[in-house]
mmCIF file of C-alpha atoms and ligand atoms in Angstrom:
data_model
loop_
_atom_site.group_PDB
_atom_site.id
_atom_site.type_symbol
_atom_site.label_atom_id
_atom_site.label_comp_id
_atom_site.label_asym_id
_atom_site.label_seq_id
_atom_site.Cartn_x
_atom_site.Cartn_y
_atom_site.Cartn_z
ATOM 1 C CA MET A 1 23.104 4.289 8.450
ATOM 2 C CA ASP A 2 25.970 3.571 6.443
ATOM 3 C CA VAL A 3 25.019 1.955 2.623
ATOM 4 C CA PHE A 4 27.561 -0.458 3.110
ATOM 5 C CA ASN A 5 25.972 -1.491 6.241
ATOM 6 C CA ALA A 6 22.338 -1.356 5.409
ATOM 7 C CA ILE A 7 23.712 -4.275 2.568
ATOM 8 C CA ARG A 8 25.605 -6.737 4.841
ATOM 9 C CA GLU A 9 22.595 -6.233 8.391
ATOM 10 C CA ARG A 10 19.517 -6.651 5.116
ATOM 11 C CA ARG A 11 18.600 -9.954 5.946
ATOM 12 C CA SER A 12 14.804 -11.988 4.478
ATOM 13 C CA VAL A 13 13.386 -11.264 7.967
ATOM 14 C CA LYS A 14 10.430 -14.110 8.853
ATOM 15 C CA HIS A 15 9.176 -13.534 11.935
ATOM 16 C CA TYR A 16 7.798 -10.016 12.673
ATOM 17 C CA ASP A 17 6.453 -8.724 15.908
ATOM 18 C CA VAL A 18 3.079 -8.115 16.076
ATOM 19 C CA ASN A 19 3.047 -4.999 18.098
ATOM 20 C CA ALA A 20 5.955 -2.556 16.124
ATOM 21 C CA ARG A 21 4.761 -0.137 13.569
ATOM 22 C CA LEU A 22 5.652 2.425 11.577
ATOM 23 C CA SER A 23 4.629 6.065 11.557
ATOM 24 C CA ASP A 24 2.774 7.609 9.057
ATOM 25 C CA GLN A 25 6.238 9.471 8.768
ATOM 26 C CA GLN A 26 8.032 6.893 8.747
ATOM 27 C CA PHE A 27 6.367 4.939 5.840
ATOM 28 C CA GLN A 28 5.628 8.646 3.899
ATOM 29 C CA GLN A 29 9.869 8.800 4.046
ATOM 30 C CA LEU A 30 10.070 5.133 2.840
ATOM 31 C CA ILE A 31 8.412 5.170 0.027
ATOM 32 C CA SER A 32 9.948 8.569 -0.286
ATOM 33 C CA SER A 33 13.027 7.566 -0.647
ATOM 34 C CA THR A 34 12.345 3.861 -2.883
ATOM 35 C CA LEU A 35 10.269 7.024 -5.559
ATOM 36 C CA LEU A 36 14.199 7.886 -6.104
ATOM 37 C CA SER A 37 15.441 4.133 -7.806
ATOM 38 C CA PRO A 38 16.222 4.312 -11.847
ATOM 39 C CA THR A 39 14.673 3.188 -14.271
ATOM 40 C CA SER A 40 15.152 2.841 -17.906
ATOM 41 C CA TYR A 41 14.402 6.698 -19.466
ATOM 42 C CA ASN A 42 12.658 7.777 -15.792
ATOM 43 C CA ILE A 43 9.500 6.024 -16.774
ATOM 44 C CA GLN A 44 8.414 4.661 -12.826
ATOM 45 C CA HIS A 45 6.697 1.601 -14.067
ATOM 46 C CA TRP A 46 5.883 0.797 -9.894
ATOM 47 C CA ARG A 47 3.185 1.051 -8.365
ATOM 48 C CA PHE A 48 2.559 0.228 -4.606
ATOM 49 C CA VAL A 49 -0.223 -1.429 -2.846
ATOM 50 C CA ARG A 50 -0.072 -0.521 0.894
ATOM 51 C CA ILE A 51 -1.818 -3.341 2.570
ATOM 52 C CA GLN A 52 -3.770 -2.083 6.212
ATOM 53 C CA ASP A 53 -7.000 -3.509 6.650
ATOM 54 C CA ARG A 54 -6.741 -6.918 8.445
ATOM 55 C CA GLU A 55 -9.359 -8.913 7.085
ATOM 56 C CA LEU A 56 -7.756 -8.258 3.451
ATOM 57 C CA ARG A 57 -4.261 -9.761 5.214
ATOM 58 C CA GLU A 58 -5.589 -12.222 5.904
ATOM 59 C CA ALA A 59 -6.672 -13.222 2.387
ATOM 60 C CA LEU A 60 -3.132 -12.196 1.236
ATOM 61 C CA LYS A 61 -1.584 -14.966 4.052
ATOM 62 C CA THR A 62 -4.215 -17.693 3.041
ATOM 63 C CA ALA A 63 -3.471 -16.544 -1.672
ATOM 64 C CA ALA A 64 0.618 -16.494 -0.221
ATOM 65 C CA TRP A 65 1.493 -20.154 1.355
ATOM 66 C CA GLU A 66 0.006 -19.054 5.146
ATOM 67 C CA GLN A 67 3.560 -17.410 5.122
ATOM 68 C CA SER A 68 2.836 -15.647 8.139
ATOM 69 C CA GLN A 69 5.209 -12.204 7.860
ATOM 70 C CA VAL A 70 1.750 -11.086 5.038
ATOM 71 C CA THR A 71 -0.164 -10.993 8.822
ATOM 72 C CA ASP A 72 2.902 -10.081 11.417
ATOM 73 C CA ALA A 73 5.042 -7.768 9.683
ATOM 74 C CA ALA A 74 4.027 -3.574 11.060
ATOM 75 C CA GLU A 75 3.464 -3.449 6.681
ATOM 76 C CA LEU A 76 2.632 -5.498 3.734
ATOM 77 C CA ILE A 77 3.319 -3.787 0.370
ATOM 78 C CA VAL A 78 2.527 -5.195 -2.854
ATOM 79 C CA VAL A 79 4.831 -4.281 -5.767
ATOM 80 C CA CYS A 80 3.679 -3.833 -8.878
ATOM 81 C CA ALA A 81 4.367 -2.418 -12.420
ATOM 82 C CA ASP A 82 2.071 -0.463 -15.094
ATOM 83 C CA ILE A 83 2.886 -2.745 -17.713
ATOM 84 C CA ASP A 84 2.063 0.156 -19.962
ATOM 85 C CA ALA A 85 3.722 2.786 -18.400
ATOM 86 C CA TRP A 86 6.151 3.611 -21.044
ATOM 87 C CA LYS A 87 3.291 5.555 -23.622
ATOM 88 C CA ASP A 88 0.878 6.634 -20.423
ATOM 89 C CA ARG A 89 1.415 10.407 -20.674
ATOM 90 C CA PRO A 90 5.735 9.871 -21.143
ATOM 91 C CA GLU A 91 5.547 14.106 -21.258
ATOM 92 C CA ARG A 92 6.163 13.150 -16.897
ATOM 93 C CA TYR A 93 8.926 11.293 -16.378
ATOM 94 C CA TRP A 94 10.706 14.627 -18.429
ATOM 95 C CA ALA A 95 8.036 17.489 -17.338
ATOM 96 C CA ASP A 96 11.077 19.109 -15.090
ATOM 97 C CA ALA A 97 14.059 17.937 -17.930
ATOM 98 C CA ASP A 98 15.124 21.583 -20.028
ATOM 99 C CA ILE A 99 12.465 21.409 -23.143
ATOM 100 C CA ASP A 100 15.599 19.506 -25.803
ATOM 101 C CA THR A 101 16.219 17.435 -22.486
ATOM 102 C CA GLN A 102 12.145 16.960 -23.246
ATOM 103 C CA ASN A 103 12.598 17.592 -27.082
ATOM 104 C CA LEU A 104 14.694 14.383 -27.496
ATOM 105 C CA LEU A 105 14.110 11.661 -24.724
ATOM 106 C CA VAL A 106 10.178 11.753 -25.384
ATOM 107 C CA PRO A 107 9.458 10.809 -28.425
ATOM 108 C CA MET A 108 12.194 8.020 -28.468
ATOM 109 C CA ILE A 109 10.700 6.176 -25.721
ATOM 110 C CA ASP A 110 8.002 4.985 -27.561
ATOM 111 C CA SER A 111 9.927 3.990 -30.439
ATOM 112 C CA PHE A 112 12.116 1.659 -27.915
ATOM 113 C CA TYR A 113 8.790 0.046 -26.936
ATOM 114 C CA ARG A 114 6.138 0.601 -29.361
ATOM 115 C CA GLY A 115 5.566 -3.029 -30.836
ATOM 116 C CA LYS A 116 8.195 -5.085 -28.551
ATOM 117 C CA PRO A 117 5.511 -6.910 -25.192
ATOM 118 C CA GLN A 118 8.256 -8.863 -23.849
ATOM 119 C CA LEU A 119 10.765 -6.000 -23.220
ATOM 120 C CA GLN A 120 8.137 -3.578 -22.339
ATOM 121 C CA ARG A 121 7.444 -6.905 -19.427
ATOM 122 C CA ASP A 122 10.353 -7.447 -19.154
ATOM 123 C CA GLU A 123 11.577 -3.532 -18.795
ATOM 124 C CA ALA A 124 8.127 -3.077 -15.700
ATOM 125 C CA ILE A 125 10.174 -5.603 -13.764
ATOM 126 C CA ARG A 126 13.460 -4.555 -13.862
ATOM 127 C CA SER A 127 12.059 -1.605 -12.614
ATOM 128 C CA CYS A 128 10.314 -3.216 -9.724
ATOM 129 C CA GLY A 129 13.312 -4.914 -8.786
ATOM 130 C CA ILE A 130 15.300 -2.197 -8.538
ATOM 131 C CA ALA A 131 12.591 -0.514 -5.977
ATOM 132 C CA ALA A 132 12.821 -3.369 -3.929
ATOM 133 C CA GLN A 133 16.260 -3.265 -3.648
ATOM 134 C CA THR A 134 15.836 1.020 -1.842
ATOM 135 C CA LEU A 135 12.682 -0.155 -0.223
ATOM 136 C CA MET A 136 14.415 -2.610 1.849
ATOM 137 C CA LEU A 137 17.734 -1.022 2.411
ATOM 138 C CA SER A 138 15.757 1.897 3.665
ATOM 139 C CA ALA A 139 13.898 0.183 5.793
ATOM 140 C CA LYS A 140 17.125 -1.398 6.744
ATOM 141 C CA ALA A 141 18.544 2.269 7.190
ATOM 142 C CA MET A 142 14.863 2.644 9.075
ATOM 143 C CA GLY A 143 16.066 0.569 11.719
ATOM 144 C CA PHE A 144 13.654 -2.234 10.417
ATOM 145 C CA ASP A 145 13.722 -5.372 8.835
ATOM 146 C CA SER A 146 12.399 -6.873 4.997
ATOM 147 C CA ASN A 147 11.731 -10.069 3.140
ATOM 148 C CA PRO A 148 10.331 -9.908 -0.204
ATOM 149 C CA MET A 149 8.551 -12.583 -1.339
ATOM 150 C CA ILE A 150 7.602 -14.447 -4.347
ATOM 151 C CA GLY A 151 5.486 -17.124 -2.183
ATOM 152 C CA PHE A 152 1.747 -16.735 -3.814
ATOM 153 C CA ASP A 153 -0.555 -17.093 -5.837
ATOM 154 C CA ALA A 154 -0.573 -14.740 -7.986
ATOM 155 C CA GLU A 155 -4.563 -14.683 -9.941
ATOM 156 C CA GLN A 156 -5.663 -14.594 -5.931
ATOM 157 C CA VAL A 157 -3.569 -11.908 -5.474
ATOM 158 C CA ALA A 158 -4.455 -9.483 -8.268
ATOM 159 C CA ASP A 159 -7.789 -10.688 -7.888
ATOM 160 C CA LEU A 160 -7.788 -9.831 -3.600
ATOM 161 C CA ILE A 161 -6.259 -5.680 -4.789
ATOM 162 C CA LYS A 162 -8.266 -5.746 -8.196
ATOM 163 C CA LEU A 163 -4.634 -5.335 -10.078
ATOM 164 C CA PRO A 164 -5.802 -3.100 -13.428
ATOM 165 C CA ASP A 165 -4.901 -5.020 -16.714
ATOM 166 C CA ASN A 166 -1.578 -4.332 -18.398
ATOM 167 C CA HIS A 167 -0.467 -4.567 -14.729
ATOM 168 C CA LEU A 168 1.745 -7.025 -13.207
ATOM 169 C CA ILE A 169 2.794 -7.837 -9.735
ATOM 170 C CA ALA A 170 7.096 -8.190 -9.303
ATOM 171 C CA MET A 171 6.513 -8.957 -5.410
ATOM 172 C CA LEU A 172 5.432 -9.189 -2.161
ATOM 173 C CA ILE A 173 7.221 -6.504 1.009
ATOM 174 C CA ALA A 174 6.390 -7.481 4.090
ATOM 175 C CA VAL A 175 7.943 -4.794 6.582
ATOM 176 C CA GLY A 176 8.545 -4.481 10.524
ATOM 177 C CA LYS A 177 10.769 -5.746 13.216
ATOM 178 C CA ALA A 178 12.261 -8.955 13.283
ATOM 179 C CA SER A 179 10.916 -10.996 16.751
ATOM 180 C CA LYS A 180 13.132 -13.389 15.845
ATOM 181 C CA ALA A 181 16.666 -13.207 13.684
ATOM 182 C CA ALA A 182 17.333 -14.394 9.838
ATOM 183 C CA ARG A 183 18.795 -18.053 10.054
ATOM 184 C CA PRO A 184 21.994 -18.383 8.811
ATOM 185 C CA ARG A 185 22.586 -17.175 5.191
ATOM 186 C CA GLY A 186 22.039 -20.127 2.780
ATOM 187 C CA GLY A 187 25.751 -19.436 0.894
ATOM 188 C CA GLN A 188 27.035 -16.998 -1.330
ATOM 189 C CA LEU A 189 28.368 -18.044 -4.782
ATOM 190 C CA ALA A 190 31.901 -18.110 -5.192
ATOM 191 C CA MET A 191 32.963 -14.020 -6.319
ATOM 192 C CA ASP A 192 34.990 -16.986 -9.733
ATOM 193 C CA ASP A 193 31.474 -18.093 -10.051
ATOM 194 C CA VAL A 194 29.458 -15.308 -10.673
ATOM 195 C CA LEU A 195 32.249 -12.695 -12.583
ATOM 196 C CA PHE A 196 34.234 -12.887 -15.629
ATOM 197 C CA THR A 197 35.872 -9.587 -17.178
ATOM 198 C CA ASN A 198 35.152 -9.088 -21.196
ATOM 199 C CA GLY A 199 32.495 -11.716 -20.973
ATOM 200 C CA PHE A 200 32.116 -15.380 -20.155
HETATM 201 C C1 FMN B 301 11.383 -11.790 -5.649
HETATM 202 C C2 FMN B 301 12.149 -12.699 -4.108
HETATM 203 C C3 FMN B 301 11.328 -13.201 -3.704
HETATM 204 C C4 FMN B 301 11.303 -13.945 -2.530
HETATM 205 N N1 FMN B 301 9.846 -15.320 -2.146
HETATM 206 C C5 FMN B 301 9.977 -15.582 -0.945
HETATM 207 C C6 FMN B 301 9.269 -16.380 0.077
HETATM 208 O O1 FMN B 301 8.105 -15.664 -0.685
HETATM 209 N N2 FMN B 301 9.353 -16.761 1.059
HETATM 210 C C7 FMN B 301 10.179 -16.413 1.728
HETATM 211 O O2 FMN B 301 10.255 -16.853 2.776
HETATM 212 N N3 FMN B 301 11.342 -15.379 1.663
HETATM 213 C C8 FMN B 301 11.750 -15.270 -0.140
HETATM 214 N N4 FMN B 301 12.651 -14.949 -0.742
HETATM 215 C C9 FMN B 301 13.532 -14.067 0.562
HETATM 216 C C10 FMN B 301 14.800 -15.340 -0.251
HETATM 217 O O3 FMN B 301 14.953 -16.721 0.102
HETATM 218 C C11 FMN B 301 16.153 -14.661 0.509
HETATM 219 O O4 FMN B 301 16.369 -13.582 0.028
HETATM 220 C C12 FMN B 301 17.702 -15.381 -0.106
HETATM 221 O O5 FMN B 301 17.125 -16.588 1.076
HETATM 222 C C13 FMN B 301 18.914 -15.212 0.237
HETATM 223 O O6 FMN B 301 18.739 -14.629 1.800
HETATM 224 P P1 FMN B 301 18.760 -12.785 2.749
HETATM 225 O O7 FMN B 301 17.724 -11.769 1.867
HETATM 226 O O8 FMN B 301 19.094 -13.327 3.812
HETATM 227 O O9 FMN B 301 19.591 -12.224 1.746
HETATM 228 C C14 FMN B 301 12.094 -14.217 -1.310
HETATM 229 C C15 FMN B 301 13.085 -13.539 -2.586
HETATM 230 C C16 FMN B 301 13.835 -12.715 -3.036
HETATM 231 C C17 FMN B 301 14.073 -11.531 -3.963
#
């Protein structure tokens, strides 16, 4: 599917066919595609938790205001981030680059993020947001629907997935086949309301 069609056709789908599945190959394709998303300094803060256990899905549904997507979609992915990724073996992020590039960029990561907790957290969220959109557009291109979700109790979800220290939960994403189409679009702002030239 053409990327513009995927963008147009992706909608937040709330009702899922409980019998639909992604094959292992399709799931691998979905995540492989997602992992090509851009991140600042190539830090790749994202960590994905695939929820396959049915009881855990039920518990997550309770923590997510009983939203049926949590249990009914073929896949439920908790998109998390390691806030400390900037300082965890940063040489990994440039391992395939030439030595000059490594020597330039790896030390820059430390000087850019050290002592700036707000920036460290913002960066982790930014990375996850971009990855989430890649995941949802990839799902659409593969013939699947999705729903990003922030409607959940973050502490309960953190407990359920055993979220490590210095990690955050960016969102849940349900992926599967729609059993009911999304509602008509809520109303997009006019371009004039959101696009400015040379500043506000
Ligand atoms: C970060 C984020 C969190 C969202 N949380 C929920 C949610 O908890 N439940 C839900 O039904 N939809 C949720 N949505 C879907 C939005 O309502 C939806 O994206 C918006 O209305 C635009 O519709 P569209 O995605 O179909 O274009 C969320 C979307 C985003 C990006």
